[in-house]
Coordinates of C-alpha atoms in Angstrom, one line a residue:
Chain A
M26 CA 0.0 0.0 0.0
T27 CA 1.4 3.4 -0.9
G28 CA 1.9 6.1 1.7
L29 CA -0.9 8.2 0.3
A30 CA -3.3 5.2 0.2
A31 CA -2.4 4.4 3.8
L32 CA -3.0 8.0 4.8
L33 CA -6.4 8.0 3.0
A34 CA -7.3 4.7 4.6
L35 CA -6.4 6.2 8.0
L36 CA -8.5 9.3 7.4
K37 CA -11.4 7.3 6.2
G38 CA -11.1 5.0 9.2
D39 CA -12.9 1.8 10.0
A40 CA -15.8 2.5 12.4
Q41 CA -16.3 -1.2 13.1
A42 CA -12.6 -1.9 13.8
D43 CA -12.3 1.3 15.9
R44 CA -15.1 0.1 18.2
V45 CA -13.3 -3.2 19.1
V46 CA -10.8 -1.1 21.1
P47 CA -12.6 0.3 24.2
P48 CA -12.4 4.0 24.8
S49 CA -9.4 5.0 26.8
G50 CA -9.4 7.8 29.3
F51 CA -6.2 9.3 30.4
T52 CA -4.1 8.2 27.4
A53 CA -6.5 10.1 25.2
R54 CA -6.2 13.3 27.2
L55 CA -2.4 12.8 27.5
T56 CA -2.1 12.5 23.8
L57 CA -4.3 15.5 23.1
F58 CA -2.6 17.7 25.6
T59 CA 0.9 16.6 24.6
A60 CA 0.2 17.2 20.9
A61 CA -1.3 20.6 21.6
A62 CA 1.5 21.8 23.8
M63 CA 4.2 20.5 21.5
A64 CA 2.5 22.1 18.5
F65 CA 2.3 25.4 20.3
L66 CA 6.0 25.3 21.0
A67 CA 6.7 24.1 17.5
V68 CA 5.0 27.2 16.1
F69 CA 7.4 29.4 18.1
A70 CA 10.5 27.3 17.1
L71 CA 9.4 27.5 13.5
A72 CA 8.9 31.3 13.7
L73 CA 12.3 31.8 15.4
S74 CA 14.0 29.7 12.8
L75 CA 12.4 31.5 9.9
A76 CA 13.1 34.9 11.5
A77 CA 16.7 34.0 12.2
G78 CA 17.0 32.8 8.6
R79 CA 15.6 36.1 7.3
L80 CA 18.0 38.0 9.5
A81 CA 21.0 36.0 8.4
D82 CA 20.0 36.5 4.8
N83 CA 19.5 40.3 5.2
W84 CA 22.7 40.8 7.1
S85 CA 24.6 38.7 4.7
E86 CA 23.2 40.3 1.6
A87 CA 23.3 43.9 2.9
L88 CA 26.7 43.8 4.5
A89 CA 28.3 41.8 1.7
R90 CA 27.4 44.4 -0.8
S91 CA 28.6 47.4 1.1
S92 CA 32.0 48.5 2.5
T93 CA 33.5 51.7 3.9
I94 CA 36.7 53.6 3.2
R95 CA 38.1 55.6 6.1
I96 CA 40.4 58.5 5.3
S97 CA 42.7 59.7 8.1
A98 CA 44.9 62.4 6.9
P99 CA 46.1 65.8 7.9
A100 CA 43.5 68.5 7.4
A101 CA 45.4 70.0 4.5
Q102 CA 45.5 66.7 2.6
M103 CA 42.0 65.5 3.5
D104 CA 40.1 66.9 0.5
A105 CA 42.9 65.8 -2.0
Q106 CA 43.0 62.3 -0.6
A107 CA 39.2 62.1 -0.6
A108 CA 39.1 63.2 -4.2
A109 CA 41.8 60.6 -5.1
V110 CA 39.9 57.8 -3.4
L111 CA 36.6 58.7 -5.2
E112 CA 38.5 58.8 -8.5
V113 CA 40.1 55.3 -7.7
L114 CA 36.6 54.0 -6.9
R115 CA 35.1 55.5 -10.0
T116 CA 37.5 53.5 -12.2
T117 CA 37.4 50.3 -10.1
P118 CA 35.5 47.4 -11.7
G119 CA 32.8 46.0 -9.4
V120 CA 32.0 49.3 -7.7
A121 CA 28.5 50.3 -8.4
E122 CA 28.3 53.5 -6.3
A123 CA 30.6 55.5 -4.0
R124 CA 29.7 58.5 -2.0
M125 CA 31.3 60.5 0.8
L126 CA 29.2 60.7 4.0
S127 CA 28.1 64.2 4.8
S128 CA 29.0 65.9 8.1
D129 CA 25.5 65.4 9.4
E130 CA 25.6 61.6 8.6
Q131 CA 29.0 61.3 10.4
A132 CA 27.6 63.2 13.4
A133 CA 24.6 60.8 13.4
L134 CA 27.0 57.9 13.5
L135 CA 28.9 59.3 16.4
E136 CA 25.9 60.5 18.3
P137 CA 25.3 57.3 20.4
W138 CA 28.8 57.7 21.9
L139 CA 29.5 61.5 21.9
G140 CA 26.0 63.0 22.1
P141 CA 24.0 65.3 19.8
G142 CA 25.3 68.5 18.2
L143 CA 28.8 67.3 17.6
P144 CA 30.8 69.8 15.5
T145 CA 32.4 67.3 13.2
D146 CA 33.8 70.1 11.0
T147 CA 36.1 71.4 13.7
L148 CA 37.2 68.0 15.0
P149 CA 39.8 65.7 13.4
V150 CA 37.2 63.1 12.4
P151 CA 38.2 60.8 9.6
R152 CA 36.2 61.1 6.3
L153 CA 34.0 58.1 5.5
I154 CA 33.2 56.9 2.0
E155 CA 30.4 54.4 1.5
V156 CA 31.0 51.9 -1.3
I157 CA 28.2 49.8 -2.9
E158 CA 29.4 46.8 -4.9
T159 CA 27.9 45.4 -8.1
S160 CA 26.7 41.8 -7.9
D161 CA 30.1 40.7 -9.2
G162 CA 31.9 42.6 -6.5
Y163 CA 35.4 44.1 -6.6
S164 CA 38.8 42.7 -5.6
S165 CA 39.5 43.9 -2.1
D166 CA 43.3 43.2 -2.4
G167 CA 43.5 45.1 -5.7
L168 CA 41.6 48.1 -4.3
R169 CA 43.7 48.2 -1.2
L170 CA 46.9 48.3 -3.3
R171 CA 45.6 51.1 -5.5
L172 CA 44.4 53.1 -2.4
S173 CA 47.8 52.8 -0.7
A174 CA 49.4 54.2 -3.8
E175 CA 46.9 57.1 -4.4
A176 CA 45.7 57.9 -0.9
P177 CA 48.0 56.6 1.9
G178 CA 45.5 57.7 4.6
A179 CA 42.7 55.6 3.2
V180 CA 41.8 52.3 4.8
L181 CA 39.3 49.9 3.2
D182 CA 36.9 48.1 5.6
D183 CA 34.9 45.5 3.7
H184 CA 32.9 44.5 6.9
T185 CA 34.2 40.9 6.7
R186 CA 35.7 41.1 10.2
W187 CA 32.3 41.7 11.9
R188 CA 29.9 40.5 9.3
K189 CA 31.1 36.9 9.5
P190 CA 30.3 36.4 13.2
L191 CA 26.9 38.1 12.9
V192 CA 25.9 36.0 9.9
E193 CA 27.3 32.9 11.7
A194 CA 25.3 33.7 14.8
A195 CA 22.1 34.2 12.9
G196 CA 22.8 31.0 11.0
R197 CA 23.3 29.1 14.2
L198 CA 20.1 30.6 15.7
R199 CA 18.3 29.3 12.7
L200 CA 19.9 25.9 13.2
L201 CA 18.9 25.9 16.8
G202 CA 15.3 26.7 15.7
W203 CA 15.3 23.6 13.5
L204 CA 17.0 21.5 16.2
S205 CA 14.3 22.6 18.6
L206 CA 11.6 21.5 16.1
I207 CA 13.3 18.1 15.8
L208 CA 13.4 17.8 19.6
I209 CA 9.8 18.9 20.0
F210 CA 8.6 16.3 17.6
G211 CA 10.9 13.7 19.2
V212 CA 9.4 14.5 22.6
M213 CA 5.9 14.3 21.1
G214 CA 6.8 10.9 19.6
A215 CA 8.1 9.7 22.9
M216 CA 5.1 10.9 24.9
I217 CA 2.7 9.4 22.4
T218 CA 4.6 6.1 22.5
L219 CA 4.3 6.0 26.2
A220 CA 0.6 6.8 26.0
A221 CA 0.1 4.1 23.3
Q222 CA 2.0 1.5 25.4
A223 CA -0.1 2.4 28.4
A224 CA -3.3 2.0 26.4
L225 CA -2.1 -1.3 24.9
A226 CA -1.1 -2.6 28.4
A227 CA -4.5 -1.6 29.8
N228 CA -6.2 -3.4 27.0
A229 CA -4.2 -6.6 27.2
Q230 CA -7.3 -8.7 27.8
V231 CA -9.1 -7.1 24.8
I232 CA -6.1 -7.9 22.6
T233 CA -6.0 -11.5 23.8
V234 CA -9.6 -12.0 22.9
L235 CA -9.1 -10.3 19.5
R236 CA -6.1 -12.6 18.8
L237 CA -8.1 -15.6 19.8
V238 CA -10.9 -14.9 17.4
G239 CA -8.5 -14.4 14.6
A240 CA -7.6 -10.7 14.5
R241 CA -4.3 -10.0 12.8
D242 CA -1.7 -7.7 14.5
A243 CA -2.2 -5.2 11.7
Y244 CA -5.9 -5.0 12.5
I245 CA -5.4 -4.5 16.2
A246 CA -2.5 -2.1 15.7
G247 CA -4.6 -0.2 13.1
A248 CA -7.4 0.5 15.5
F249 CA -4.9 2.0 18.0
M250 CA -3.0 3.9 15.3
R251 CA -6.1 5.5 14.0
R252 CA -7.2 6.5 17.4
F253 CA -3.8 8.1 18.5
T254 CA -3.2 9.7 15.1
R255 CA -6.5 11.4 15.1
R256 CA -6.1 12.6 18.7
A257 CA -2.5 13.9 18.0
G258 CA -3.7 15.6 14.8
V259 CA -6.6 17.3 16.6
G260 CA -4.3 18.3 19.5
A261 CA -1.7 19.6 17.1
M262 CA -4.3 21.6 15.3
I263 CA -5.4 23.2 18.5
G264 CA -1.8 24.0 19.6
T265 CA -0.9 25.3 16.2
G266 CA -3.9 27.6 16.1
A267 CA -3.1 29.0 19.5
G268 CA 0.5 29.4 18.6
M269 CA -0.4 31.3 15.4
V270 CA -2.7 33.6 17.3
A271 CA 0.0 34.3 19.8
I272 CA 2.5 35.0 17.1
A273 CA 0.1 37.3 15.3
F274 CA -0.3 39.4 18.5
L275 CA 3.5 39.8 19.0
P276 CA 4.5 43.5 18.7
A277 CA 5.6 44.2 15.1
S278 CA 8.8 46.1 14.3
T279 CA 10.6 47.0 11.2
S280 CA 14.1 46.8 12.7
D281 CA 16.4 43.9 12.0
S282 CA 16.1 42.3 15.4
V283 CA 15.6 38.7 16.2
L284 CA 13.3 39.3 19.1
T285 CA 11.0 41.8 17.3
G286 CA 11.3 39.9 14.0
I287 CA 9.8 36.6 15.3
G288 CA 6.9 35.8 13.2
F289 CA 5.8 34.8 9.8
Q290 CA 5.8 36.8 6.6
G291 CA 3.8 36.3 3.5
A292 CA 3.7 32.7 2.4
G293 CA 5.5 31.8 5.6
W294 CA 2.1 31.8 7.3
I295 CA 1.4 28.6 5.5
T296 CA 4.3 26.7 7.0
P297 CA 2.7 26.3 10.5
F298 CA -0.1 24.3 8.9
L299 CA 2.4 21.6 8.3
I300 CA 2.8 21.1 12.1
P301 CA -0.5 19.2 12.6
L302 CA 0.4 17.0 9.7
L303 CA 3.8 16.3 11.1
G304 CA 2.3 15.7 14.5
A305 CA -0.1 13.2 13.1
A306 CA 2.7 11.5 11.2
V307 CA 4.8 11.3 14.3
A308 CA 1.9 9.9 16.2
L309 CA 1.2 7.4 13.5
F310 CA 4.7 6.0 13.5
A311 CA 5.1 6.1 17.3
T312 CA 1.9 4.2 17.8
R313 CA 2.6 1.8 15.0
S314 CA 6.0 1.0 16.5
A315 CA 4.6 0.7 20.1
A316 CA 1.6 -1.4 19.0
F317 CA 3.6 -4.0 17.1
R318 CA 6.2 -4.3 19.8
S319 CA 3.5 -4.6 22.5
L320 CA 1.6 -7.2 20.5
R321 CA 4.7 -9.3 20.1
N322 CA 5.2 -9.2 23.8
L323 CA 1.6 -9.7 24.8
S324 CA 1.1 -13.1 23.1
Chain B
M1 CA -7.1 -30.7 10.0
I2 CA -5.1 -30.8 13.3
E3 CA -2.4 -33.2 14.1
L4 CA -0.3 -33.6 17.2
E5 CA 2.9 -35.5 16.7
S6 CA 4.7 -36.6 19.9
V7 CA 3.6 -33.4 21.6
G8 CA 4.7 -32.6 25.1
Y9 CA 4.1 -29.5 27.2
S10 CA 5.2 -28.3 30.6
Y11 CA 4.6 -25.0 32.3
G12 CA 8.0 -23.6 33.3
R13 CA 10.5 -26.2 34.7
S14 CA 7.9 -28.4 36.3
T15 CA 7.1 -32.0 35.4
P16 CA 5.6 -32.1 31.9
L17 CA 1.8 -31.8 32.0
L18 CA 1.5 -33.5 28.7
S19 CA 3.9 -36.1 27.2
D20 CA 4.2 -37.7 23.8
L21 CA 0.7 -37.0 22.6
T22 CA 0.0 -38.1 19.1
V23 CA -3.5 -37.7 17.7
K24 CA -5.0 -36.6 14.4
L25 CA -8.3 -34.8 14.2
A26 CA -9.4 -35.7 10.7
R27 CA -11.8 -33.6 8.6
G28 CA -15.4 -34.3 9.7
S29 CA -14.4 -36.2 12.8
F30 CA -16.1 -35.8 16.2
H31 CA -14.1 -36.2 19.3
F32 CA -14.7 -35.9 23.0
L33 CA -11.7 -35.3 25.3
T34 CA -12.2 -36.4 28.9
G35 CA -10.0 -36.6 32.0
P36 CA -9.9 -35.6 35.6
S37 CA -9.5 -31.9 36.6
G38 CA -6.0 -30.7 36.0
A39 CA -5.2 -33.5 33.5
G40 CA -4.4 -30.9 30.8
K41 CA -7.6 -30.7 28.7
T42 CA -7.5 -27.0 28.4
T43 CA -3.8 -27.0 27.6
F44 CA -4.4 -29.7 25.0
L45 CA -7.0 -27.4 23.3
K46 CA -4.7 -24.4 23.5
L47 CA -2.0 -26.4 21.7
C48 CA -4.6 -27.2 19.0
Y49 CA -5.3 -23.6 18.3
L50 CA -1.7 -22.5 18.7
E51 CA -2.2 -20.3 21.8
L52 CA 0.6 -22.4 23.3
T53 CA 3.7 -23.7 21.6
P54 CA 4.6 -27.3 22.5
T55 CA 7.8 -27.8 24.5
S56 CA 8.4 -30.9 22.4
G57 CA 6.9 -32.5 19.3
R58 CA 5.0 -30.7 16.6
V59 CA 1.4 -29.4 16.0
R60 CA 0.3 -29.4 12.4
I61 CA -2.7 -27.3 11.6
F62 CA -4.4 -27.3 8.1
G63 CA -1.3 -29.0 6.8
H64 CA 1.2 -26.5 8.2
S65 CA 3.5 -27.0 11.1
G66 CA 2.5 -24.5 13.8
S67 CA 6.1 -23.6 14.5
D68 CA 6.6 -22.5 10.9
L69 CA 3.6 -20.2 10.9
G70 CA 4.1 -16.4 11.4
R71 CA 1.7 -14.4 13.6
D72 CA -0.5 -13.4 10.6
H73 CA -0.8 -17.0 9.5
V74 CA -1.7 -18.1 13.0
A75 CA -4.4 -15.4 13.0
L76 CA -5.7 -16.5 9.7
S77 CA -5.8 -20.2 10.9
R78 CA -7.8 -19.1 13.9
Q79 CA -10.4 -17.6 11.6
K80 CA -11.1 -21.2 10.5
I81 CA -11.2 -22.5 14.1
G82 CA -14.1 -21.8 16.4
V83 CA -13.1 -21.9 20.0
V84 CA -15.4 -22.0 23.1
H85 CA -13.2 -21.1 26.0
Q86 CA -13.9 -22.4 29.5
D87 CA -13.7 -18.9 30.9
C88 CA -15.8 -17.4 28.1
R89 CA -13.7 -14.2 27.4
F90 CA -15.6 -11.4 25.8
L91 CA -15.1 -7.7 25.1
D92 CA -17.1 -6.1 27.9
H93 CA -17.6 -2.8 26.1
L94 CA -19.4 -4.4 23.2
S95 CA -22.9 -5.7 23.1
L96 CA -23.5 -9.4 23.1
A97 CA -24.5 -9.3 19.4
E98 CA -21.3 -7.5 18.6
N99 CA -19.3 -10.0 20.5
I100 CA -20.9 -12.9 18.7
A101 CA -20.2 -11.2 15.4
L102 CA -16.6 -10.4 16.4
P103 CA -14.8 -13.2 14.4
L104 CA -16.5 -11.8 11.3
T105 CA -15.7 -8.2 12.2
V106 CA -12.0 -8.8 12.8
S107 CA -11.7 -10.6 9.5
N108 CA -13.3 -7.6 7.7
R109 CA -16.2 -9.8 6.6
P110 CA -19.8 -8.5 6.5
V111 CA -22.1 -9.6 9.3
P112 CA -25.2 -11.2 8.0
Q113 CA -27.8 -9.8 10.4
N114 CA -30.3 -12.6 9.6
D115 CA -27.8 -15.3 10.4
L116 CA -26.8 -13.5 13.6
S117 CA -30.4 -13.2 14.7
D118 CA -31.1 -16.9 13.9
L119 CA -28.0 -18.0 15.8
M120 CA -28.9 -15.9 18.8
A121 CA -32.4 -17.2 18.8
W122 CA -31.1 -20.8 18.6
V123 CA -29.0 -20.4 21.7
G124 CA -31.8 -18.5 23.4
L125 CA -30.2 -15.1 23.6
T126 CA -32.4 -12.9 21.5
Q127 CA -33.5 -10.9 24.5
Q128 CA -29.9 -10.3 25.6
A129 CA -28.6 -9.1 22.2
G130 CA -28.1 -5.6 23.4
Q131 CA -26.7 -6.4 26.8
R132 CA -23.1 -6.2 27.8
P133 CA -21.3 -9.5 28.8
P134 CA -20.9 -8.6 32.5
E135 CA -24.7 -8.5 32.7
L136 CA -25.1 -12.1 31.6
S137 CA -25.3 -15.2 33.7
G138 CA -22.7 -18.0 33.5
G139 CA -24.9 -20.1 31.3
E140 CA -25.8 -17.2 29.0
R141 CA -22.1 -16.5 28.6
Q142 CA -21.4 -20.1 27.7
R143 CA -24.1 -20.1 25.1
A144 CA -22.9 -16.9 23.7
A145 CA -19.3 -18.3 23.5
L146 CA -20.6 -21.2 21.5
A147 CA -22.6 -18.9 19.2
R148 CA -19.5 -16.8 18.6
A149 CA -17.4 -19.9 17.9
V150 CA -19.7 -21.1 15.2
M151 CA -20.6 -17.6 13.7
T152 CA -18.0 -17.9 10.9
G153 CA -18.9 -21.5 10.0
P154 CA -15.5 -22.7 11.0
D155 CA -13.8 -25.8 9.7
V156 CA -12.9 -26.9 13.2
L157 CA -14.8 -26.3 16.5
L158 CA -12.9 -26.7 19.7
A159 CA -15.1 -26.5 22.9
D160 CA -13.8 -26.4 26.4
E161 CA -16.5 -27.5 28.8
P162 CA -19.2 -25.9 26.7
T163 CA -22.0 -27.2 28.8
G164 CA -20.4 -26.6 32.2
N165 CA -22.9 -23.9 33.3
V166 CA -26.1 -24.8 31.5
D167 CA -29.0 -27.1 32.4
W168 CA -29.5 -30.5 30.8
E169 CA -32.0 -29.3 28.2
M170 CA -29.7 -26.5 27.0
S171 CA -26.7 -29.0 27.1
L172 CA -28.6 -31.2 24.6
R173 CA -29.5 -28.2 22.4
L174 CA -25.8 -27.2 22.3
L175 CA -24.8 -30.8 21.6
H176 CA -27.3 -30.9 18.7
L177 CA -25.8 -27.7 17.3
M178 CA -22.4 -29.2 17.4
V179 CA -23.6 -32.4 15.9
E180 CA -25.3 -30.4 13.1
L181 CA -22.0 -28.7 12.4
N182 CA -20.3 -32.0 12.3
R183 CA -22.8 -33.3 9.8
M184 CA -21.9 -30.3 7.6
G185 CA -18.4 -31.6 7.5
K186 CA -16.9 -29.7 10.4
T187 CA -14.4 -31.2 12.7
V188 CA -15.5 -31.1 16.4
L189 CA -13.6 -31.6 19.6
I190 CA -15.3 -31.2 22.9
A191 CA -13.4 -31.3 26.2
T192 CA -15.8 -32.2 28.9
H193 CA -16.0 -34.2 32.1
D194 CA -19.8 -34.6 31.6
M195 CA -20.1 -38.4 30.9
A196 CA -23.8 -38.1 30.5
L197 CA -23.3 -35.7 27.6
I198 CA -20.9 -38.2 26.0
R199 CA -23.4 -41.0 26.4
A200 CA -26.2 -38.9 25.1
S201 CA -24.2 -38.1 22.0
R202 CA -24.1 -41.7 21.0
Q203 CA -27.6 -41.6 19.5
Y204 CA -26.7 -38.7 17.3
V205 CA -23.1 -39.1 16.3
Q206 CA -20.3 -41.6 16.1
A207 CA -17.7 -39.9 18.3
R208 CA -14.2 -41.0 19.4
V209 CA -13.5 -40.4 23.1
L210 CA -10.0 -39.5 24.1
R211 CA -8.9 -39.6 27.7
L212 CA -6.1 -37.6 29.2
Q213 CA -4.6 -39.0 32.3
G214 CA -1.1 -38.7 33.8
G215 CA -0.1 -36.6 30.8
R216 CA -0.9 -39.3 28.4
L217 CA -3.7 -39.7 25.9
T218 CA -5.6 -43.0 25.6
L219 CA -8.6 -44.0 23.7
A220 CA -11.6 -44.5 26.1
G221 CA -14.4 -46.9 25.3
A222 CA -16.0 -49.6 27.4
D223 CA -16.0 -47.7 30.7
L224 CA -18.2 -44.9 29.4

């Protein structure tokens, strides 16, 4: 039987077969609650992972395409060296745009440390030139060589030094998000396995009678699998719904921050709907494994 | 149908309960199994429907060695064997009618409601169709167990003290049912200590009587 056919058969169910297994109390509630709680957590882990991924991509893309040239020269040579640098950049392949930051922009950059109203014109503040690359990029080593020849006070900072750890951190955060999802579904599987084993042990007499009247293991296991898969699916739907509502009500922000960026964007809102399906699949395999193992041990 | 070849069985490390049993239940045969309490009649039946695995020897069922059969094949074989257990085990959360139809249900076969009603009427349980097993008396449970065992029209019927809790009139009715099944070509084995039932059967069927004593199987005859 193909996987799809098995899933359809599961959804269709077998009312008669399902009735031969008596209704179970606490295992049903445990499965429902576990699935709901884990799905709720899974929504957050998924949102965190997606947000970290977006952040890593943004940082990686934005920082990789921009760099800064700092000119530290005596005041008399500053304008000449700045002009020389701009000329070098104008003729450097891979440079899409280069512009000198204005005094106001430089004051804004220094404001967090030195306070507002900084007179940058009267202070020996280095000149900053922002460089935007083309998609092909430029040769950093080649540009450094040319700058050292044309403007000795110019230093190229291509952001590699601090871009790399940031992107790596964001990437690891994304990885942790996925790892959390795996752990969440692992815990869900373990809990449902325990619940299924408890249900099977509680129904040992029923299983013995079913075996004696000719029921195959697949028939008995199928009744338990359907029951636990449905419960886990319903629980995961409830948990996912609650998680999505909670995410939707998180404060929104346009800044590139992990905390304020947690959430789903655009088509990303579809991804949480996979959680109930995954939860049901985890329950299906966990119950199947527990059922066949228990059936072998019971008789 | 069912063959035991030098079969022995012991529970744990104790002295073997059954030793070197060789018997063949041929198609269409009718056997009684007698013996004192604790002689191993129930164990013998359990070996026949593969609930127990012999500690020595071999059980062959429908031409296959029981030890070679996988779990699914054992289940399929049991669909062709009707068993009346001494302790009459039922599913307490199902109605009596559902319990009687259970062998059909678990083999995914349709339950013919007319046949079910007829069978329940025959064993006198029509009024109890909707009741749960715990609400039934011992005799009603025994009749229900027999009805469940024959519901599928099995090739073999194994009954463990099927008349233990019923009155003489009902005992004869149950015996007639089993004789009728035998006339239809079914193999029947009844474990009982009710000698009167065995004697009564003589006018309806030619049955072999096996006696279990001291772990051995002998053919009983003149002393009955």
